[in-house]
mmCIF file of C-alpha atoms in Angstrom:
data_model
loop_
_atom_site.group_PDB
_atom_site.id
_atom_site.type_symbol
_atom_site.label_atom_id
_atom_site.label_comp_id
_atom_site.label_asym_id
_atom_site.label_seq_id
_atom_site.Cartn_x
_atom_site.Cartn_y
_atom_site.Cartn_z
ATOM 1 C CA UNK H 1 -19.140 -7.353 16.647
ATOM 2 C CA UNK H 2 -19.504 -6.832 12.745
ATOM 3 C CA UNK H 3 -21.332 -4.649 10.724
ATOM 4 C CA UNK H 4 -22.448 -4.980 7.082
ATOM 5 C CA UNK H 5 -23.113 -3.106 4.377
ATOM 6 C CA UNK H 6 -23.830 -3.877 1.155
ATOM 7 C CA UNK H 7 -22.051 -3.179 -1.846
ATOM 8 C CA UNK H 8 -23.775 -0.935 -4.606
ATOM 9 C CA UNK H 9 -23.460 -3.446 -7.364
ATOM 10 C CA UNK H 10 -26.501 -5.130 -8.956
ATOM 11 C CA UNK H 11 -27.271 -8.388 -9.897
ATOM 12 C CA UNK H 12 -28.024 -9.103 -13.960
ATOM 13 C CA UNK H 13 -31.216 -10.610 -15.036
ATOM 14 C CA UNK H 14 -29.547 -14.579 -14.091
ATOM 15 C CA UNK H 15 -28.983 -13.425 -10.337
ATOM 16 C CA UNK H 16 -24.667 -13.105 -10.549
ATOM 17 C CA UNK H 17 -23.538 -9.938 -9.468
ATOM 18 C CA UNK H 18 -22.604 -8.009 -12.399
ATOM 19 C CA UNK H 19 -19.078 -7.381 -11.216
ATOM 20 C CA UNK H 20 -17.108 -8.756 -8.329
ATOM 21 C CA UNK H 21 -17.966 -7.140 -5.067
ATOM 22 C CA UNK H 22 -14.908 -4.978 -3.602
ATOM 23 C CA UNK H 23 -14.815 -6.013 -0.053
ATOM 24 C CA UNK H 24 -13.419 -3.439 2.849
ATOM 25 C CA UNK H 25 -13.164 -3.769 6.549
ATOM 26 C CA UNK H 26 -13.169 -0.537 9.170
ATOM 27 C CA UNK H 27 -11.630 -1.606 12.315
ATOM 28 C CA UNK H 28 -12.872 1.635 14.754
ATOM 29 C CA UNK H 29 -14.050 1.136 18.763
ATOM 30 C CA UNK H 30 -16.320 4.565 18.200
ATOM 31 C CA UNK H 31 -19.408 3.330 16.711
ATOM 32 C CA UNK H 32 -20.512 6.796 15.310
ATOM 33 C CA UNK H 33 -16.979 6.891 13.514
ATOM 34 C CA UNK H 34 -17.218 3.252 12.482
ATOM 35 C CA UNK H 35 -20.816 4.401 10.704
ATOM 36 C CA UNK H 36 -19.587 6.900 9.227
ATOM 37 C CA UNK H 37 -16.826 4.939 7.541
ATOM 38 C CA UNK H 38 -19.147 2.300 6.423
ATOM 39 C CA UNK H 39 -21.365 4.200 4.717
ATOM 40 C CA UNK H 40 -18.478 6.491 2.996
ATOM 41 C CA UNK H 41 -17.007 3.218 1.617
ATOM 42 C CA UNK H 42 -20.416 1.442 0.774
ATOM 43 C CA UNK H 43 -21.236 4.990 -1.372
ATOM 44 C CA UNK H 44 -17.805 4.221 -3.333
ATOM 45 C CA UNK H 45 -19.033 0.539 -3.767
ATOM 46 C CA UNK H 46 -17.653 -1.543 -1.137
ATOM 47 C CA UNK H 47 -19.287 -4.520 0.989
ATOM 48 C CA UNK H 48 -18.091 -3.237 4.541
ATOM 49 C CA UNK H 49 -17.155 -4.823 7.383
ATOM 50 C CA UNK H 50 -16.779 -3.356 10.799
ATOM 51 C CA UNK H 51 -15.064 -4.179 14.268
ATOM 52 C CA UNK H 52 -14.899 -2.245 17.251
ATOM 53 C CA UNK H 53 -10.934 -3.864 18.329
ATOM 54 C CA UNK H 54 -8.261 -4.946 16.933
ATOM 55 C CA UNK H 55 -8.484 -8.629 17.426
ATOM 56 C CA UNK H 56 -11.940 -8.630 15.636
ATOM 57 C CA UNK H 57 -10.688 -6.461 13.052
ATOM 58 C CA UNK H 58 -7.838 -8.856 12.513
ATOM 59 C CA UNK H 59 -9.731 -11.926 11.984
ATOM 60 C CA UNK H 60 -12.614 -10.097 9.408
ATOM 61 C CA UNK H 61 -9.504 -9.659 7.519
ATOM 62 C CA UNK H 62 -8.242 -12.982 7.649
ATOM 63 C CA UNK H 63 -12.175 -14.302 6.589
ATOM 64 C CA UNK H 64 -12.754 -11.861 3.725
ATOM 65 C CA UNK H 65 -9.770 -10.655 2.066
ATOM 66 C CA UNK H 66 -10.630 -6.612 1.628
ATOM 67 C CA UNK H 67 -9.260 -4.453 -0.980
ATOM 68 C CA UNK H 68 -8.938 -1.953 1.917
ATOM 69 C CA UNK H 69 -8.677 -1.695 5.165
ATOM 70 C CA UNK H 70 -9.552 1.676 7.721
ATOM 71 C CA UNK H 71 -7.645 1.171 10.820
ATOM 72 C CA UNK H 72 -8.581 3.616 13.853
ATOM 73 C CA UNK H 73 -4.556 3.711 16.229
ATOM 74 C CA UNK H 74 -5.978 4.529 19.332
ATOM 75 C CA UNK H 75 -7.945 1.482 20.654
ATOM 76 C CA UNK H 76 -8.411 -0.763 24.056
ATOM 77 C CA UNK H 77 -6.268 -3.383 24.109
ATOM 78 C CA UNK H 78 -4.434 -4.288 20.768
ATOM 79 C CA UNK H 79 -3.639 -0.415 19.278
ATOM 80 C CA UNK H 80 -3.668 0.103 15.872
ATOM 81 C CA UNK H 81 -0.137 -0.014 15.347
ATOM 82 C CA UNK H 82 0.081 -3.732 16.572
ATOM 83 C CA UNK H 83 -3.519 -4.664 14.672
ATOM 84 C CA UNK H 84 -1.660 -3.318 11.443
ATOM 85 C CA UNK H 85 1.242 -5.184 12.358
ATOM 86 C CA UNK H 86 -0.867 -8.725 12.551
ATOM 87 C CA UNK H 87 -2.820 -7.721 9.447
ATOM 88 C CA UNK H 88 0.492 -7.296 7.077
ATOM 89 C CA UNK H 89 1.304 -11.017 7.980
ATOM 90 C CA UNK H 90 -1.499 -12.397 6.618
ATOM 91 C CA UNK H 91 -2.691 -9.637 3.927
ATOM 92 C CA UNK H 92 -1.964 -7.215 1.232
ATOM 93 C CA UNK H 93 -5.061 -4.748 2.181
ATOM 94 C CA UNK H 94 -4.470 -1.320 1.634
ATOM 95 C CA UNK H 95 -4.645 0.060 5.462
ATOM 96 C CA UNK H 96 -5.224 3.327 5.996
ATOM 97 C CA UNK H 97 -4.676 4.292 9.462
ATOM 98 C CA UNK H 98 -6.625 7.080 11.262
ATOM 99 C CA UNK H 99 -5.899 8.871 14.147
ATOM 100 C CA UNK H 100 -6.306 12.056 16.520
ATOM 101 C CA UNK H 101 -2.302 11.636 17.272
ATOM 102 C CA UNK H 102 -1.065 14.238 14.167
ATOM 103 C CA UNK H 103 3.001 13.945 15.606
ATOM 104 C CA UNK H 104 5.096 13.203 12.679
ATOM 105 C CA UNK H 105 6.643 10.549 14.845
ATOM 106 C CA UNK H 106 3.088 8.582 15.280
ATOM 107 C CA UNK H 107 2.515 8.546 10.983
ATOM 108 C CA UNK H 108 6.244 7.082 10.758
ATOM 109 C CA UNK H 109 5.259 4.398 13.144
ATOM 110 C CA UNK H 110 1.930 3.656 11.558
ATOM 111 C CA UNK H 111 4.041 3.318 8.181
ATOM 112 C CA UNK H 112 6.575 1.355 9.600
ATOM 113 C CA UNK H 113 3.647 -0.841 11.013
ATOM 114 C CA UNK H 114 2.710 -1.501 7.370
ATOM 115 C CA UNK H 115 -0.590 1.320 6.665
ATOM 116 C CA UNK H 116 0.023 2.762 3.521
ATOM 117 C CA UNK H 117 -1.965 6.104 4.083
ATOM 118 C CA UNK H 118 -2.080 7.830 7.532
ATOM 119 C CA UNK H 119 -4.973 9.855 8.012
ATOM 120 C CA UNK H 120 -5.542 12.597 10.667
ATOM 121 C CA UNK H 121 -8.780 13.183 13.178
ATOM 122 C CA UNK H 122 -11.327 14.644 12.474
ATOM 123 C CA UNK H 123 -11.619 14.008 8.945
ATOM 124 C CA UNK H 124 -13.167 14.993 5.853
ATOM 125 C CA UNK H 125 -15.480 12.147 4.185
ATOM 126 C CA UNK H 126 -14.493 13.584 0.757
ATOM 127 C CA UNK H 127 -10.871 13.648 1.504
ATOM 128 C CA UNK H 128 -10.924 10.067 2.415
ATOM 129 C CA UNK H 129 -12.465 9.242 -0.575
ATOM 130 C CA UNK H 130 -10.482 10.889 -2.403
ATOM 131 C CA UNK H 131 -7.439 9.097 -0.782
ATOM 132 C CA UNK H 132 -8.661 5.688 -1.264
ATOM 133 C CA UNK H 133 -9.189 6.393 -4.264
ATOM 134 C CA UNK H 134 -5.905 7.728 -5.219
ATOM 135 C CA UNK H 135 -4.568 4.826 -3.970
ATOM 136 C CA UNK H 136 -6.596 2.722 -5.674
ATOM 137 C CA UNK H 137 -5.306 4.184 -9.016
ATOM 138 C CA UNK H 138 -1.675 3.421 -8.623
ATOM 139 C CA UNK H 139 -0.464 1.304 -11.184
ATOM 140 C CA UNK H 140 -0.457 -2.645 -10.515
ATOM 141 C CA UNK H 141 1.147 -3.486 -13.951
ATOM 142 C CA UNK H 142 4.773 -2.342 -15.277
ATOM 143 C CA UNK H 143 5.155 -1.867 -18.737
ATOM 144 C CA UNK H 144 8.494 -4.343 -19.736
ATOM 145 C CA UNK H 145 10.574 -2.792 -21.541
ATOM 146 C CA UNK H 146 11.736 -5.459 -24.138
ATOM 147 C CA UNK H 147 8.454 -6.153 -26.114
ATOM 148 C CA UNK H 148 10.145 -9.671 -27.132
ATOM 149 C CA UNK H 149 9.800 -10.864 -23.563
ATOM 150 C CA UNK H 150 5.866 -10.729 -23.427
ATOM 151 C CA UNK H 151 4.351 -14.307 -23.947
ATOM 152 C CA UNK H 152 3.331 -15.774 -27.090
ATOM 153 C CA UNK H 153 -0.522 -14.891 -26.346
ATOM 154 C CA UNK H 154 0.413 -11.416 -26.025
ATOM 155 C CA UNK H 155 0.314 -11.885 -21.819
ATOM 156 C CA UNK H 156 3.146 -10.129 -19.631
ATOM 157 C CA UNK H 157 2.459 -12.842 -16.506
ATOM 158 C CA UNK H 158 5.567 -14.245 -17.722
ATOM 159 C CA UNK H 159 7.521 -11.094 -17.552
ATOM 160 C CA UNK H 160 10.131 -10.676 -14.847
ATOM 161 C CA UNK H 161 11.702 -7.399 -13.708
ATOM 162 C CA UNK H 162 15.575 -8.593 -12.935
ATOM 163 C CA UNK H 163 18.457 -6.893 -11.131
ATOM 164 C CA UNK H 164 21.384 -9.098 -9.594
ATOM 165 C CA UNK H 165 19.634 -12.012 -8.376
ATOM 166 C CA UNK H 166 16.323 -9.398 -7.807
ATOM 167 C CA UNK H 167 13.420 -10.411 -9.657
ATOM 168 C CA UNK H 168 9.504 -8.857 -9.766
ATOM 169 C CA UNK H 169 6.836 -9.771 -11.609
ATOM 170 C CA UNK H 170 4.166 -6.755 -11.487
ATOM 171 C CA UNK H 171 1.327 -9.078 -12.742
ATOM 172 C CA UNK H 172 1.557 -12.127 -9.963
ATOM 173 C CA UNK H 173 3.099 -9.568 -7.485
ATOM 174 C CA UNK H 174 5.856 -11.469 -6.683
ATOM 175 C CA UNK H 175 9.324 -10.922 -5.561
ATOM 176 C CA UNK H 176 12.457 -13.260 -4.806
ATOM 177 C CA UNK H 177 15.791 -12.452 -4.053
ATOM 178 C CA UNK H 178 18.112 -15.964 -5.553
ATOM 179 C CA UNK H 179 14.981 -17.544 -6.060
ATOM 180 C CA UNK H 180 13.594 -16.999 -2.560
ATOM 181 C CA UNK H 181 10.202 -15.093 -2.007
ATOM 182 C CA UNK H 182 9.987 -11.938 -0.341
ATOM 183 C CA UNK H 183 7.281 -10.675 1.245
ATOM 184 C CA UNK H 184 6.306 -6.878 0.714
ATOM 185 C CA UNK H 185 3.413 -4.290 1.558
ATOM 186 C CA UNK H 186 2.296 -2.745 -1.685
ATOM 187 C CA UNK H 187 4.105 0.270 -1.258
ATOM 188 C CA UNK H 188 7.225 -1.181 -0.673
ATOM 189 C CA UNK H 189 6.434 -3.561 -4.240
ATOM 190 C CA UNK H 190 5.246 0.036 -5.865
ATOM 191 C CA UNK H 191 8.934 1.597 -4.777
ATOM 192 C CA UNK H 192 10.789 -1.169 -5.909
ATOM 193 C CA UNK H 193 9.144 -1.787 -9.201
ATOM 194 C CA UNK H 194 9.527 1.877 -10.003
ATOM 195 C CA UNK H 195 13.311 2.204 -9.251
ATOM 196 C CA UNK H 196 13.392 -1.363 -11.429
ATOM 197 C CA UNK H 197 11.604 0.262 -14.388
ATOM 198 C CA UNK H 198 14.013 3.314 -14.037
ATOM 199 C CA UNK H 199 17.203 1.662 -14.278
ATOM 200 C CA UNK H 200 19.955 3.838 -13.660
ATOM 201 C CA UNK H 201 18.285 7.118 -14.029
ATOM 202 C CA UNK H 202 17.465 8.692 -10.219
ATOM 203 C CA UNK H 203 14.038 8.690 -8.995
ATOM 204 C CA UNK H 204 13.547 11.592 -6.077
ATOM 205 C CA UNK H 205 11.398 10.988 -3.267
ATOM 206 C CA UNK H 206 8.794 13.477 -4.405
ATOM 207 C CA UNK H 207 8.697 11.718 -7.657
ATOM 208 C CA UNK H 208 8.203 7.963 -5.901
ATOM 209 C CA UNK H 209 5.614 9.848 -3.016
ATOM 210 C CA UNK H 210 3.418 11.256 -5.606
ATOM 211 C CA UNK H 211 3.677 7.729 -7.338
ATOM 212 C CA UNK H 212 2.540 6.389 -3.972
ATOM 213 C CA UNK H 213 -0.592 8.567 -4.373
ATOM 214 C CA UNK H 214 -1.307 7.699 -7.979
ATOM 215 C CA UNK H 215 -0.571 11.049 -8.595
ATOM 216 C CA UNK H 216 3.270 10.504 -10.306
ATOM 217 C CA UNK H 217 2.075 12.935 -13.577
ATOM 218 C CA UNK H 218 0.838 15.803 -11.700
ATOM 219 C CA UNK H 219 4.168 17.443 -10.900
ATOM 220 C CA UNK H 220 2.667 20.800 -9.761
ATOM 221 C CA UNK H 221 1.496 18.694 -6.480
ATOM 222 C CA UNK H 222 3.103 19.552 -2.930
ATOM 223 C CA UNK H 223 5.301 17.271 -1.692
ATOM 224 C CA UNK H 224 5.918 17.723 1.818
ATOM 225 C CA UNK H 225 8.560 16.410 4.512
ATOM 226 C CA UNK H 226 6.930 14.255 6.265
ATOM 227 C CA UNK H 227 5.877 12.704 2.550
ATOM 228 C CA UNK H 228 9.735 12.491 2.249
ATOM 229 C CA UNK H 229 10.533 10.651 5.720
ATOM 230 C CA UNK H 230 7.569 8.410 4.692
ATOM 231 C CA UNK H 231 9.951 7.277 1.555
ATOM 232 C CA UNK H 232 12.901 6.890 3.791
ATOM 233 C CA UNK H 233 10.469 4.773 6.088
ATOM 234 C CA UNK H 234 9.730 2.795 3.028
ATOM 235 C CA UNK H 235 13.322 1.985 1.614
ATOM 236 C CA UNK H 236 14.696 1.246 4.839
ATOM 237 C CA UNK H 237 11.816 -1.503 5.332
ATOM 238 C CA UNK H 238 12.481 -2.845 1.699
ATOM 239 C CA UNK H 239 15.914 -2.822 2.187
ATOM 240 C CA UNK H 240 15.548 -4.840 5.491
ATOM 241 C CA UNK H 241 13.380 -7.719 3.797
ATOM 242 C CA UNK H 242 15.713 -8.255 0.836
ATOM 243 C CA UNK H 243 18.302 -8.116 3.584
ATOM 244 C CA UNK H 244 20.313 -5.042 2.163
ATOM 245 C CA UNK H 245 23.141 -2.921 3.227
ATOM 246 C CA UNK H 246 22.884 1.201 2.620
ATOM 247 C CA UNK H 247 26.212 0.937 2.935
ATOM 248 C CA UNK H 248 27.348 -1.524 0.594
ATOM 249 C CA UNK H 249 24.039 -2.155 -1.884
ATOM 250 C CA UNK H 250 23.290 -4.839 -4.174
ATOM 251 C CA UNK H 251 20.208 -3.298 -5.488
ATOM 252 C CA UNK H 252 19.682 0.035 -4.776
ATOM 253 C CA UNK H 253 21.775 2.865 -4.227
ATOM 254 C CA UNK H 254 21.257 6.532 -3.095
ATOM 255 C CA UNK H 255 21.649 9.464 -4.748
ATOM 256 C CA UNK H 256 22.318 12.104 -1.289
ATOM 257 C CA UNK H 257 20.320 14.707 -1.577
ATOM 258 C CA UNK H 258 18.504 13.024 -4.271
ATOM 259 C CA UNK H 259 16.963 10.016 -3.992
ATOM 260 C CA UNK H 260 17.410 6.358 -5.295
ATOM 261 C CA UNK H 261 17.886 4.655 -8.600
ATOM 262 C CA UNK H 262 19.553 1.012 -9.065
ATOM 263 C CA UNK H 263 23.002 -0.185 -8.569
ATOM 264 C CA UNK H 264 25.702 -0.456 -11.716
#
């Protein structure tokens, strides 16, 4: 089952759209919920597509690539966590996972899953919006630091972020570790590309959530444990795909008490 709606762009006077439809796909068995979310995501400009399970939801992503994904956890037959699972091996979609279950223990599985936001039932169509948004905002492009190594047309796809064999480009999203790719969710890339920029100087968990939430300049913001635990979620899942030890890193190092920052 699929629903549609269409996004709010319009076409110029030569029929092409006047900008690039952002594409998003709600995966929710309620159909009143799954309304709901269509229309709050068609309002922000998205071409929405709906499922009512997992499987379905799975292969809408596989067919149209979304920006974002809205992922309902408690479903017949494949549950969200599982249908987030399958999606983050074939796609970088945003997922933000929503769900009645409010346990601190259910949003550290949904992150661990691969969602990037965890949302609780009932919700507030604002809120969400405001989320996705936030999200949205983070920033996709690091700044090198040597202004030497930017290409002679001015581009930085050329430039590499490099730390003992680590390397990340922030314009082609890449990663490899001795020249083999990693693959990463975006918030694990966002983490990593932030404690590359950094160096040596310690980035704290509040500073890297509210970087998570496009939000890394407003330090007045709460910051709250669970926030936190969602970072340690994070860097123990990065550390697991580039295949390091806490105890002995290559990379990245912690600061107890602290946070992270890179390894001498």
């Amino acid at each position: 089952m699929t629903d549609v709606q269409g996004p709010s762009t319009a076409p110029d006077p030569e029929g092409a759209p006047v900008e690039e439809a952002r594409v998003a796909v709600v995966i929710e068995d309620e159909e009143d919920i799954r309304s709901l979310l269509s229309t709050v995501l068609a309002q922000a400009g998205f071409e929405v597509h709906g499922a009512a399970n997992g499987a379905d939801g799975v292969e809408l992503v596989r067919e149209h690539s979304p920006l974002v994904t809205t992922l309902d956890v408690n479903m017949p037959g494949m549950d969200g966590f599982e249908t987030a699972k399958r999606i983050r091996a074939i796609s970088s979609t945003y997922i933000v996972m929503l769900s009645a279950r409010t346990e601190e223990i259910d949003a550290l599985q949904g992150l661990e899953a691969g969602a990037d936001d965890y949302v609780a039932k009932p919700f507030r169509p604002r809120e969400l919006r405001a989320r996705i948004d936030a999200m949205l905002r983070r920033p996709r492009h690091v700044a090198p630091a040597d202004p030497d190594n930017v290409g002679e047309n001015g581009s930085s796809d050329d430039v590499w972020l490099e730390h003992h064999g680590l390397r990340l480009n922030a314009s082609t999203h890449l990663v490899t570790v001795d020249d083999q790719d990693v693959e990463l969710t975006r918030s694990e890339f966002d983490i990593l590309a932030d404690l590359l920029v950094a160096g040596r100087r310690v980035r704290a968990k509040s500073d890297l959530a509210l970087m998570l939430r496009g939000d890394q300049y407003a330090v007045s913001d709460f910051v709250s444990d669970s926030d936190a635990r969602a970072i340690e979620v994070h860097m123990a899942n990065l550390r697991r795909k580039l295949g390091e030890s806490p105890a002995q890193p290559r990379w990245i190092e912690t600061v107890r008490g602290v946070g992270y920052r890179l390894t001498a």
